[in-house]
Coordinates of C-alpha atoms (C1' of nucleotides) in Angstrom, one line a residue:
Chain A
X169 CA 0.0 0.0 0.0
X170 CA 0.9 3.6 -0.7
X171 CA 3.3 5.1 1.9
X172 CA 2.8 8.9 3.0
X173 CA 6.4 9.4 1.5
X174 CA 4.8 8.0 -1.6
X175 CA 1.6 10.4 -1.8
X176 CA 4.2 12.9 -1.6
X177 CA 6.4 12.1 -4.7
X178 CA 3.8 11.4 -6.5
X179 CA 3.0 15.8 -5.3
X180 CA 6.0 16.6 -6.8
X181 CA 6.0 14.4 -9.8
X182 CA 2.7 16.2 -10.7
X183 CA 4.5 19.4 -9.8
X184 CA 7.3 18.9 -12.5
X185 CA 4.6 17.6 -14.8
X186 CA 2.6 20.6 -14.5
X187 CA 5.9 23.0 -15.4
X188 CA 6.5 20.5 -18.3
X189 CA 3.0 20.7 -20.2
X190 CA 3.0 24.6 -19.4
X191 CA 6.3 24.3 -21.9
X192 CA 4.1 22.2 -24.5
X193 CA 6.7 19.1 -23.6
X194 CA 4.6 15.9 -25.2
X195 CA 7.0 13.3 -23.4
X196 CA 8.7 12.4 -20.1
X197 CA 11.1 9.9 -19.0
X198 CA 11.4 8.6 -14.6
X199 CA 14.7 9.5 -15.0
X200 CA 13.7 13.6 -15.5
X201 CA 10.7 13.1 -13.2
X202 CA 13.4 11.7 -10.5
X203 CA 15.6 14.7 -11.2
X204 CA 12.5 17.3 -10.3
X205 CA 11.4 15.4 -7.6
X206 CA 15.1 14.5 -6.3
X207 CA 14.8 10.6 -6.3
X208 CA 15.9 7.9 -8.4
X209 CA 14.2 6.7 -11.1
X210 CA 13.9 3.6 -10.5
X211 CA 11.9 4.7 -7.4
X212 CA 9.6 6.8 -9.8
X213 CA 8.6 3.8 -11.9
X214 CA 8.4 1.9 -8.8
X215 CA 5.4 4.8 -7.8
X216 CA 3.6 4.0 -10.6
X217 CA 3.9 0.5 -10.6
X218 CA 2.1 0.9 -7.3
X219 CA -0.8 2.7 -8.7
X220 CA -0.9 0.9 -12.2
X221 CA 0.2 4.2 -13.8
X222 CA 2.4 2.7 -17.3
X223 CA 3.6 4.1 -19.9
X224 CA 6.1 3.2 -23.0
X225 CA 8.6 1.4 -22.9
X226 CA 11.4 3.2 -24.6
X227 CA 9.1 5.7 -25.2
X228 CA 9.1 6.9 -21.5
X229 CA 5.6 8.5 -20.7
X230 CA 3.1 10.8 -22.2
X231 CA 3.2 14.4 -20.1
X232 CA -0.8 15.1 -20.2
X233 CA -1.9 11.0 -19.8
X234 CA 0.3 10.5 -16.9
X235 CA -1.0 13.9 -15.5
X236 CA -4.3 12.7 -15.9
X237 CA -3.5 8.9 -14.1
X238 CA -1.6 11.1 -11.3
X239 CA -4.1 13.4 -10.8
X240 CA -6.8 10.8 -10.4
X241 CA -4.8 8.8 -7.8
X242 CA -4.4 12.1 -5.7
X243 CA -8.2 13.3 -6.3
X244 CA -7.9 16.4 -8.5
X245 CA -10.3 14.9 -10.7
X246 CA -12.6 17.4 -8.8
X247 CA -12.2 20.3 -6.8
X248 CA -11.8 19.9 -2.7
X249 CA -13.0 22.1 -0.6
X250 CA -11.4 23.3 2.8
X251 CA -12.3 25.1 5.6
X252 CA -9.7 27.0 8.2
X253 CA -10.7 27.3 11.6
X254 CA -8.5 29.8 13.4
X255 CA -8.0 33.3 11.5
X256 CA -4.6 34.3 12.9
X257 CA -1.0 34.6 11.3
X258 CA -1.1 31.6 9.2
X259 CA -4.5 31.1 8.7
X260 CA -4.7 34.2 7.1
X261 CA -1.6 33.7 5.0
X262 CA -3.1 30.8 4.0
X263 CA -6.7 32.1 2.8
X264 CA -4.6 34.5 0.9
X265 CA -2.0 31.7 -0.8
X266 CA -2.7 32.0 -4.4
X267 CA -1.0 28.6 -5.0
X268 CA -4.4 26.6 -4.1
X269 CA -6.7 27.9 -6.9
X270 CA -5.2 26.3 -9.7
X271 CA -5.0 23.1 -8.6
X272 CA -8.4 22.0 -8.0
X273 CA -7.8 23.3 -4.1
X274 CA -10.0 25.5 -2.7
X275 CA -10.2 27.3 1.3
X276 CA -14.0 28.3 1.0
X277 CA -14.4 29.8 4.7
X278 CA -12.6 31.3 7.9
X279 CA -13.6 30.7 11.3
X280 CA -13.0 32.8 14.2
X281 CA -14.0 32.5 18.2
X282 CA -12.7 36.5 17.3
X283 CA -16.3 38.4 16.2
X284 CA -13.7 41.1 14.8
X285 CA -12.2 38.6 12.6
X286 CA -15.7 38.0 11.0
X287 CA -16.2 39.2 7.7
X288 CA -18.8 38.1 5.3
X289 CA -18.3 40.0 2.6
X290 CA -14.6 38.9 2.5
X291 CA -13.7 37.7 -0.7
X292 CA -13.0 34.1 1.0
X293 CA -15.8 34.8 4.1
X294 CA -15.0 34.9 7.8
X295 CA -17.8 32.9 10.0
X296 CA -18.0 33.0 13.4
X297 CA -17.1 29.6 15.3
X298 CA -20.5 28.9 16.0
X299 CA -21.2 29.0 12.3
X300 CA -18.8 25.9 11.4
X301 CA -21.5 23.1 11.9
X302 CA -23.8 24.2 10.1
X303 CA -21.5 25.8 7.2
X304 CA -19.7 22.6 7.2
X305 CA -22.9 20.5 7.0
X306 CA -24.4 22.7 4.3
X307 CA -21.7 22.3 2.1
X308 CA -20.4 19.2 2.4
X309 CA -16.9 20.4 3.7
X310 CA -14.7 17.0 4.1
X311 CA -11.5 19.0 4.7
X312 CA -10.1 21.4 7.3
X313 CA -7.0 23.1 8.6
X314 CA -6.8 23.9 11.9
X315 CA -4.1 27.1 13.1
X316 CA -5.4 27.9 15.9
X317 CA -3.2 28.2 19.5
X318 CA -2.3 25.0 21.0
X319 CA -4.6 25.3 24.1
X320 CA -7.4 25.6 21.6
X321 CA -6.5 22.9 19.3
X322 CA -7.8 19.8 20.7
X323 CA -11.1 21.5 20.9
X324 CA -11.8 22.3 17.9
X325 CA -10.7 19.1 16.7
X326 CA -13.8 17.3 18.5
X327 CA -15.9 19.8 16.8
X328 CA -14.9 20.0 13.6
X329 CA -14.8 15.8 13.5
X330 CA -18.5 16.5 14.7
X331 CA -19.8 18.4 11.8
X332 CA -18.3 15.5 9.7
X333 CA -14.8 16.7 8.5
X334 CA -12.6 13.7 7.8
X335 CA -9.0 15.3 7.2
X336 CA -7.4 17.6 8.9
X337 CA -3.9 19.6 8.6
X338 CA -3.0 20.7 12.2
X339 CA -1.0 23.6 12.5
X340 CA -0.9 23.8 16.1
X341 CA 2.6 23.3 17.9
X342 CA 0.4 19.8 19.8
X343 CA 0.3 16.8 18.3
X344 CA -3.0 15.6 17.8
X345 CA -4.5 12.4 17.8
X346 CA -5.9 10.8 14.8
X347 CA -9.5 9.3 15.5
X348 CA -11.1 6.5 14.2
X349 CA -11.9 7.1 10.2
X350 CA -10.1 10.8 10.5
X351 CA -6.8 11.8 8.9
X352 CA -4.6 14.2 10.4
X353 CA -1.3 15.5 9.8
X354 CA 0.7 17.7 12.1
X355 CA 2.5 20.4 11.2
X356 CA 5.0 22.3 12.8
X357 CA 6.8 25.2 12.2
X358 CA 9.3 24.9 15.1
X359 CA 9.8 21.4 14.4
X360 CA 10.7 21.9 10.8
X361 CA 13.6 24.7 11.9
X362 CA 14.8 22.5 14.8
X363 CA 14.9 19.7 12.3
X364 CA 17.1 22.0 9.8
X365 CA 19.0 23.1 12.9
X366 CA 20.0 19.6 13.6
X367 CA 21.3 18.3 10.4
X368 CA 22.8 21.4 9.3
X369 CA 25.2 21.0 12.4
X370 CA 25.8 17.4 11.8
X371 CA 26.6 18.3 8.0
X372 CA 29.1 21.1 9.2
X373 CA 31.0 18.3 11.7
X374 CA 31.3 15.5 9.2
X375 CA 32.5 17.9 6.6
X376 CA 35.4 19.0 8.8
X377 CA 37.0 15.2 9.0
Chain B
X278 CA 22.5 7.5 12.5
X279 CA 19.9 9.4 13.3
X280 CA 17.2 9.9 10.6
X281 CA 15.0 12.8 10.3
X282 CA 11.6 11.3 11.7
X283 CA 13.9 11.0 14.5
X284 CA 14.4 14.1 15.0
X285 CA 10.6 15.0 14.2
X286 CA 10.1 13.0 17.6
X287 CA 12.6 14.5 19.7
X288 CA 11.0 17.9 18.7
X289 CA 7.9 16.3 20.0
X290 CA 9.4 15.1 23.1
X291 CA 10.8 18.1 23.6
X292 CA 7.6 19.9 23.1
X293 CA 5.3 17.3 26.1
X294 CA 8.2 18.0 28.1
X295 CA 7.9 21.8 27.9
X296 CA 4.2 21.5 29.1
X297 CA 5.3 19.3 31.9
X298 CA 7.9 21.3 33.0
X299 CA 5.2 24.2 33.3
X300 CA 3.1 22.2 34.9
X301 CA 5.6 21.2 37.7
X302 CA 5.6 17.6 36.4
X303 CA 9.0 16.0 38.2
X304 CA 9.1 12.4 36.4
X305 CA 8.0 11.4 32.7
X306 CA 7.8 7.8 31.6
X307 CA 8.2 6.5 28.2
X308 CA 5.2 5.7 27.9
X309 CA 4.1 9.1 28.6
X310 CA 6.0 10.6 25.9
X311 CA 5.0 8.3 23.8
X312 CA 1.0 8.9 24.2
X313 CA 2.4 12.9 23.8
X314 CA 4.0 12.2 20.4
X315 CA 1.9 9.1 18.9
X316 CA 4.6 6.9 18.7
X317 CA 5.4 4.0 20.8
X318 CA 7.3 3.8 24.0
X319 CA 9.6 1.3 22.7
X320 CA 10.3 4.0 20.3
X321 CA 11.0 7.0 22.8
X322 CA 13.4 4.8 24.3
X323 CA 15.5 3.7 21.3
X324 CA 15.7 6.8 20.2
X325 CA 16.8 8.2 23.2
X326 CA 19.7 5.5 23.2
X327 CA 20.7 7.0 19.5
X328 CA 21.5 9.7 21.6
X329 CA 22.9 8.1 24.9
X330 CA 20.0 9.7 26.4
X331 CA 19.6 8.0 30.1
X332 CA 16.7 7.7 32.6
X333 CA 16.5 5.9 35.8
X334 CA 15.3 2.2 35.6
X335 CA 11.9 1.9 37.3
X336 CA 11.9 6.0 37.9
X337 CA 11.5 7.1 34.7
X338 CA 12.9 10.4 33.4
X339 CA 13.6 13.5 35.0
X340 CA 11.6 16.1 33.2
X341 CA 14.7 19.0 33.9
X342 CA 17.4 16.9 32.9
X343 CA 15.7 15.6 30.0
X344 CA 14.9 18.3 28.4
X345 CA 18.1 19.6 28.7
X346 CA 19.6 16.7 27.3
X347 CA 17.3 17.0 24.1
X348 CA 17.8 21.1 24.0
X349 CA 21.4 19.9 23.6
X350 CA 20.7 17.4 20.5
X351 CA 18.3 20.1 18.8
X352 CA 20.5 22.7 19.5
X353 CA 18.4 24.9 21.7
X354 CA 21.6 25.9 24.1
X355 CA 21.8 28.5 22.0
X356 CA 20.0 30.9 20.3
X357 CA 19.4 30.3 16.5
X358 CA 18.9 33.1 14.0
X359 CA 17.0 33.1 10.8
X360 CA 16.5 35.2 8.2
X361 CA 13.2 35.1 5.8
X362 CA 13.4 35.7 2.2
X363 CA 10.2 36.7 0.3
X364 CA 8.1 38.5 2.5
X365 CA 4.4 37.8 0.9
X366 CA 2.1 36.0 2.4
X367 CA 3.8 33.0 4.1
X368 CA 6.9 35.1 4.9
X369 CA 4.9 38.0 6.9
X370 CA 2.7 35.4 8.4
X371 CA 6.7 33.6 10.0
X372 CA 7.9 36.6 10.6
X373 CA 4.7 37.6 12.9
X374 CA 4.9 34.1 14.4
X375 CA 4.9 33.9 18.4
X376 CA 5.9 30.6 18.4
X377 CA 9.2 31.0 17.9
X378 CA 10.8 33.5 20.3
X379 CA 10.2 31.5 23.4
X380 CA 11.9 28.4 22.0
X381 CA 16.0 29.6 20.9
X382 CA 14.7 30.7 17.8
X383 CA 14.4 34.1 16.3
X384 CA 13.7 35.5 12.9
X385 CA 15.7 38.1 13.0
X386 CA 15.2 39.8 9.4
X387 CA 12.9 39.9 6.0
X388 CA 14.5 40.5 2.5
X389 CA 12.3 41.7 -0.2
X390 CA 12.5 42.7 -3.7
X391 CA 10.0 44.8 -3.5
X392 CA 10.9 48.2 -2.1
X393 CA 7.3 49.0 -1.0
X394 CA 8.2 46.0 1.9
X395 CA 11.4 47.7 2.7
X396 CA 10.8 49.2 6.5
X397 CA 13.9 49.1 8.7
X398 CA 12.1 50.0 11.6
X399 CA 9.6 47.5 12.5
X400 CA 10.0 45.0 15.4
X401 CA 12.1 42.6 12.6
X402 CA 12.9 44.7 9.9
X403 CA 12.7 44.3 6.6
X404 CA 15.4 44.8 4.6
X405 CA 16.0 45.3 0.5
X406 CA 17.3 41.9 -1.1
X407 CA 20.5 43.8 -2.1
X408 CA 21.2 44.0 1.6
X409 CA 21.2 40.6 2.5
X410 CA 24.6 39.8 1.7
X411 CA 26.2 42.1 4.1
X412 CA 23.6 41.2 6.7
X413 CA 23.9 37.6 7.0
X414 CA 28.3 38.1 7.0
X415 CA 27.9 40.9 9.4
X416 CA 25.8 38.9 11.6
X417 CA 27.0 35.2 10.8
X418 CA 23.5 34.0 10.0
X419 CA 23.6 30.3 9.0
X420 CA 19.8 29.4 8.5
X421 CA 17.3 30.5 6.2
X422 CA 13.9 30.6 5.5
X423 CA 12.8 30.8 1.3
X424 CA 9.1 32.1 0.8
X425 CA 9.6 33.5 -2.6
X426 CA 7.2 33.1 -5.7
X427 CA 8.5 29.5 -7.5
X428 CA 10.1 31.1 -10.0
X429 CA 12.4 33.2 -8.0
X430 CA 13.4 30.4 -5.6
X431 CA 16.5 28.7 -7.7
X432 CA 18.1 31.8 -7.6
X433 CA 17.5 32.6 -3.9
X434 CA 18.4 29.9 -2.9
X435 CA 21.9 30.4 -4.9
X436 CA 22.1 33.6 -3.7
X437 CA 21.7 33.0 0.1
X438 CA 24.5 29.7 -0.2
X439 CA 26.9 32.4 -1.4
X440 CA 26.3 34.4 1.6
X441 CA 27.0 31.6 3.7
X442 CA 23.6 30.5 5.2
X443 CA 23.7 26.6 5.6
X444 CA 20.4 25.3 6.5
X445 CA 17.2 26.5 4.4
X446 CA 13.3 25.8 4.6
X447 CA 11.7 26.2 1.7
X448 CA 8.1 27.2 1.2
X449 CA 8.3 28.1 -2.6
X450 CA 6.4 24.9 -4.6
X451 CA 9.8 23.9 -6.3
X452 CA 11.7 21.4 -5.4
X453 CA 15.2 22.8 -4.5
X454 CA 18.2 20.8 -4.6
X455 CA 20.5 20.4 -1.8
X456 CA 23.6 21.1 -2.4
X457 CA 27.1 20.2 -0.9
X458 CA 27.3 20.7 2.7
X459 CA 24.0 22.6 2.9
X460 CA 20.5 21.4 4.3
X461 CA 17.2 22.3 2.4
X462 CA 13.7 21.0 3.4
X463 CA 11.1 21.8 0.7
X464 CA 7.8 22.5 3.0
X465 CA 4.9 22.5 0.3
X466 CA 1.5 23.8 1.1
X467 CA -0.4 22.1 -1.6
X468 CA 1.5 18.7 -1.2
X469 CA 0.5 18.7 2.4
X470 CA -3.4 18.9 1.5
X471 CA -2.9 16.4 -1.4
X472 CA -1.7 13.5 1.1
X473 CA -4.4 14.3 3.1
X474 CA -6.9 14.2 0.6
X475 CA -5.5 11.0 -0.3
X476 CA -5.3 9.0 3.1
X477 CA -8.6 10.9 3.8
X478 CA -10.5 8.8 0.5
X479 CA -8.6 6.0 1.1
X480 CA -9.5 5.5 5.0
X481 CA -12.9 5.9 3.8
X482 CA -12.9 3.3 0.9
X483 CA -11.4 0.9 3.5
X484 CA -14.0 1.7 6.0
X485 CA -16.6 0.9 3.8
X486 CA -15.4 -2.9 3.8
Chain C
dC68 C1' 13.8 -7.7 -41.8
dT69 C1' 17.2 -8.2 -38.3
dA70 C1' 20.2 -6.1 -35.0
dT71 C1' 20.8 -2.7 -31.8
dT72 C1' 19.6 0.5 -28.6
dT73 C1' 17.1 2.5 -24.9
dA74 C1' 13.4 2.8 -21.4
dT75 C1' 10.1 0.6 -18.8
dG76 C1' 8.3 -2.7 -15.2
dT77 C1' 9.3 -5.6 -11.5
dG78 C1' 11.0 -9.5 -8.8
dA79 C1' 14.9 -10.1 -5.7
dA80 C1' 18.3 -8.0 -2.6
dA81 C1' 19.7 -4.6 0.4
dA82 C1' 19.1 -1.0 3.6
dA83 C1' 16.6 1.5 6.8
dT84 C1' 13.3 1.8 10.4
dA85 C1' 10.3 0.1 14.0
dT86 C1' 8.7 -3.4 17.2
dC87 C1' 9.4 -7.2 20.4
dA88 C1' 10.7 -9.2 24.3
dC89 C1' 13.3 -9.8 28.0
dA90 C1' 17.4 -9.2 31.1
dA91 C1' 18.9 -5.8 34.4
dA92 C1' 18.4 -2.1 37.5
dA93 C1' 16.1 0.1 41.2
dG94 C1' 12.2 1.7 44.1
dA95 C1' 8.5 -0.3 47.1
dC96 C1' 6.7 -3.3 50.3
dT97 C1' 6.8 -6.6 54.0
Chain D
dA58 C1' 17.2 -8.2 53.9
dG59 C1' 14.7 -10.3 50.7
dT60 C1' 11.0 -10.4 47.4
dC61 C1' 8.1 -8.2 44.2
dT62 C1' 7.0 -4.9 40.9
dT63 C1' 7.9 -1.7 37.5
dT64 C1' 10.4 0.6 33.9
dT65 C1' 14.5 1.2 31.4
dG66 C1' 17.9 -0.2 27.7
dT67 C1' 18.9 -3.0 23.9
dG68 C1' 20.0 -7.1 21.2
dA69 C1' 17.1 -9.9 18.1
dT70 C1' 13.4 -9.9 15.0
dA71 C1' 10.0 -8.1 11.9
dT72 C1' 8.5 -4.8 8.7
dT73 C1' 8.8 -1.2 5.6
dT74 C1' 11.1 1.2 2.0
dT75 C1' 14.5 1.7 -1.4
dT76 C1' 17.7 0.2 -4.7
dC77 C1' 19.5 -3.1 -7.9
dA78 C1' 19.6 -5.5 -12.0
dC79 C1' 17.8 -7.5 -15.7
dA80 C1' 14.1 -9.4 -18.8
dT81 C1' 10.9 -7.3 -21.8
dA82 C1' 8.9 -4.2 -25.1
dA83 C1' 9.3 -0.8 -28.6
dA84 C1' 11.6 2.3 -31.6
dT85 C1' 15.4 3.2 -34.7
dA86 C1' 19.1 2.1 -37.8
dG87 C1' 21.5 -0.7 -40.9

DNA sequence: CTATTTATGTGAAAAATATCACAAAAGACT
DNA sequence: AGTCTTTTGTGATATTTTTCACATAAATAG
């Protein structure tokens, strides 16, 4: 079964794809998809193997089908929606990402325990907390990012695995537990410096010998 | 040798013990840790031997020492300064990021192409991209932070090896090679809500079953 | 039309990572 | 003081993930 690690290449194979068919390029071999996504190539076609993706042999693959398999696997056949409870620093930063819109990713709605955060007419609207249920329920939301505080994060975990949501990216310096039948992933920003901190100091002391 | 999830953990570790500490907690258990970080305890405690990390058989860990011990692994006897390239969205949201202060790091400058960002008097100033060279000498900044459109970020990142920075986190959708004796990790927004998407269908198909 | 070249696709092998399981240490209890 | 209990620390084992290597298919050249 497909890995996390996995899921991820295949991101970044669709990345490089994406550049290459904006350059009209008709064909593609593992070994320049391994290059963009910095991997061998034998782990590329190893990817697809795993999700029946196949393309020519000595003819490498076809840019737009295997675009087309990838983007299946990874559900950009249709747009997904997402909701962000927590307006602060990075919540807002990430309503205003322009990255999400063309790729079949969309953050439909803020919410806010802050009524001064509330904003209707926002170009991407600002609810009030006691709005997500219903919002969520309405609209069929699946998908929601949480960037609240860390005191607050459990909390609004229960309630937004209560008005249905199913996968969640947790901003919140806590690591959250992943219910039954929910998917979350933790991020954190700390943890990504510390972890740059850490090898960059072990690069620098096996360089010196 | 230690591997990044590794380090992931020890962050985590390091974060439970941090709310202990405050809360006057004494003694931690691998099994405590565990629960804190969703791993088991059997992990805590080899990774902890990666490090030569010690407890007391039968009594556990000592919160104080342990944490110490960790700060020391993760580099947090120090203070660690970052500068921020690219200060759009992602970068302002960082740079405004509470998070970071109380935990031995600081961002300690924003570079910008853009003039209209240039302000050398707020609380972290924001400097003019042509400035960053003499900033990061002057002040021996070794880590950096890349939140620059995609198409700028090759030549960033080329840019701020030249000036000597050493470990980089990149937010720009590209994926950036590492080169010789330098870290990168490529943080992508998009890719993170992809796997979730992903794992979220998938745990559901399962379910069904 | 045959030989040659070049990529794929994939079992088999290797490497990396995580779990198990249990001996050893040390506090607790009698 | 001795027994019991609990938790660590770590080899041994299992699992996961990646790489290797090569048979196989297709295109090209002679």
């Amino acid at each position: 079964m497909a890995n996390k690690s996995c899921i991820i290449r295949l991101s970044r194979y669709r990345n490089a794809l994406m550049r290459l068919k904006a350059l009209n390029f008709v064909k593609v071999f593992s070994e320049n998809l391994a290059d963009a996504a910095r991997v061998t190539a034998a782990q590329v076609r190893k990817d697809f193997s795993l999700f029946g993706i196949s393309g020519n042999r000595r003819g490498g693959y076809l840019v737009e089908e295997l675009l087309e398999q990838i983007n299946r696997v990874l559900g950009k056949d249709k747009l997904q929606k997402f909701i962000v409870v927590g307006v602060g620093n990075i919540g807002r930063a990430l309503l205003n990402y322009p990255g999400f819109k063309k790729n079949e990713i969309e953050l439909v709605a803020g919410f806010d325990i802050d009524a001064s955060k509330h904003n209707r007419e926002a170009e991407v609207p600002i609810f009030l907390l006691e709005e997500l249920n219903d919002f969520v329920k309405d609209n069929g939301i699946k998908f929601g990012i949480i960037s609240v505080p860390d005191f607050a994060a459990q909390q609004i975990l229960e309630l937004m695995i209560q008005t249905g949501i199913r996968g969640i990216l947790n901003f919140a310096p806590i690591c959250l537990k992943e219910p039954e039948d929910c998917v979350i992933r933790n991020l954190n920003f700390e943890t990504e410096l510390e972890n740059i901190i850490y090898f960059t100091n072990v690069t620098e002391k096996t360089e010196v010998r």
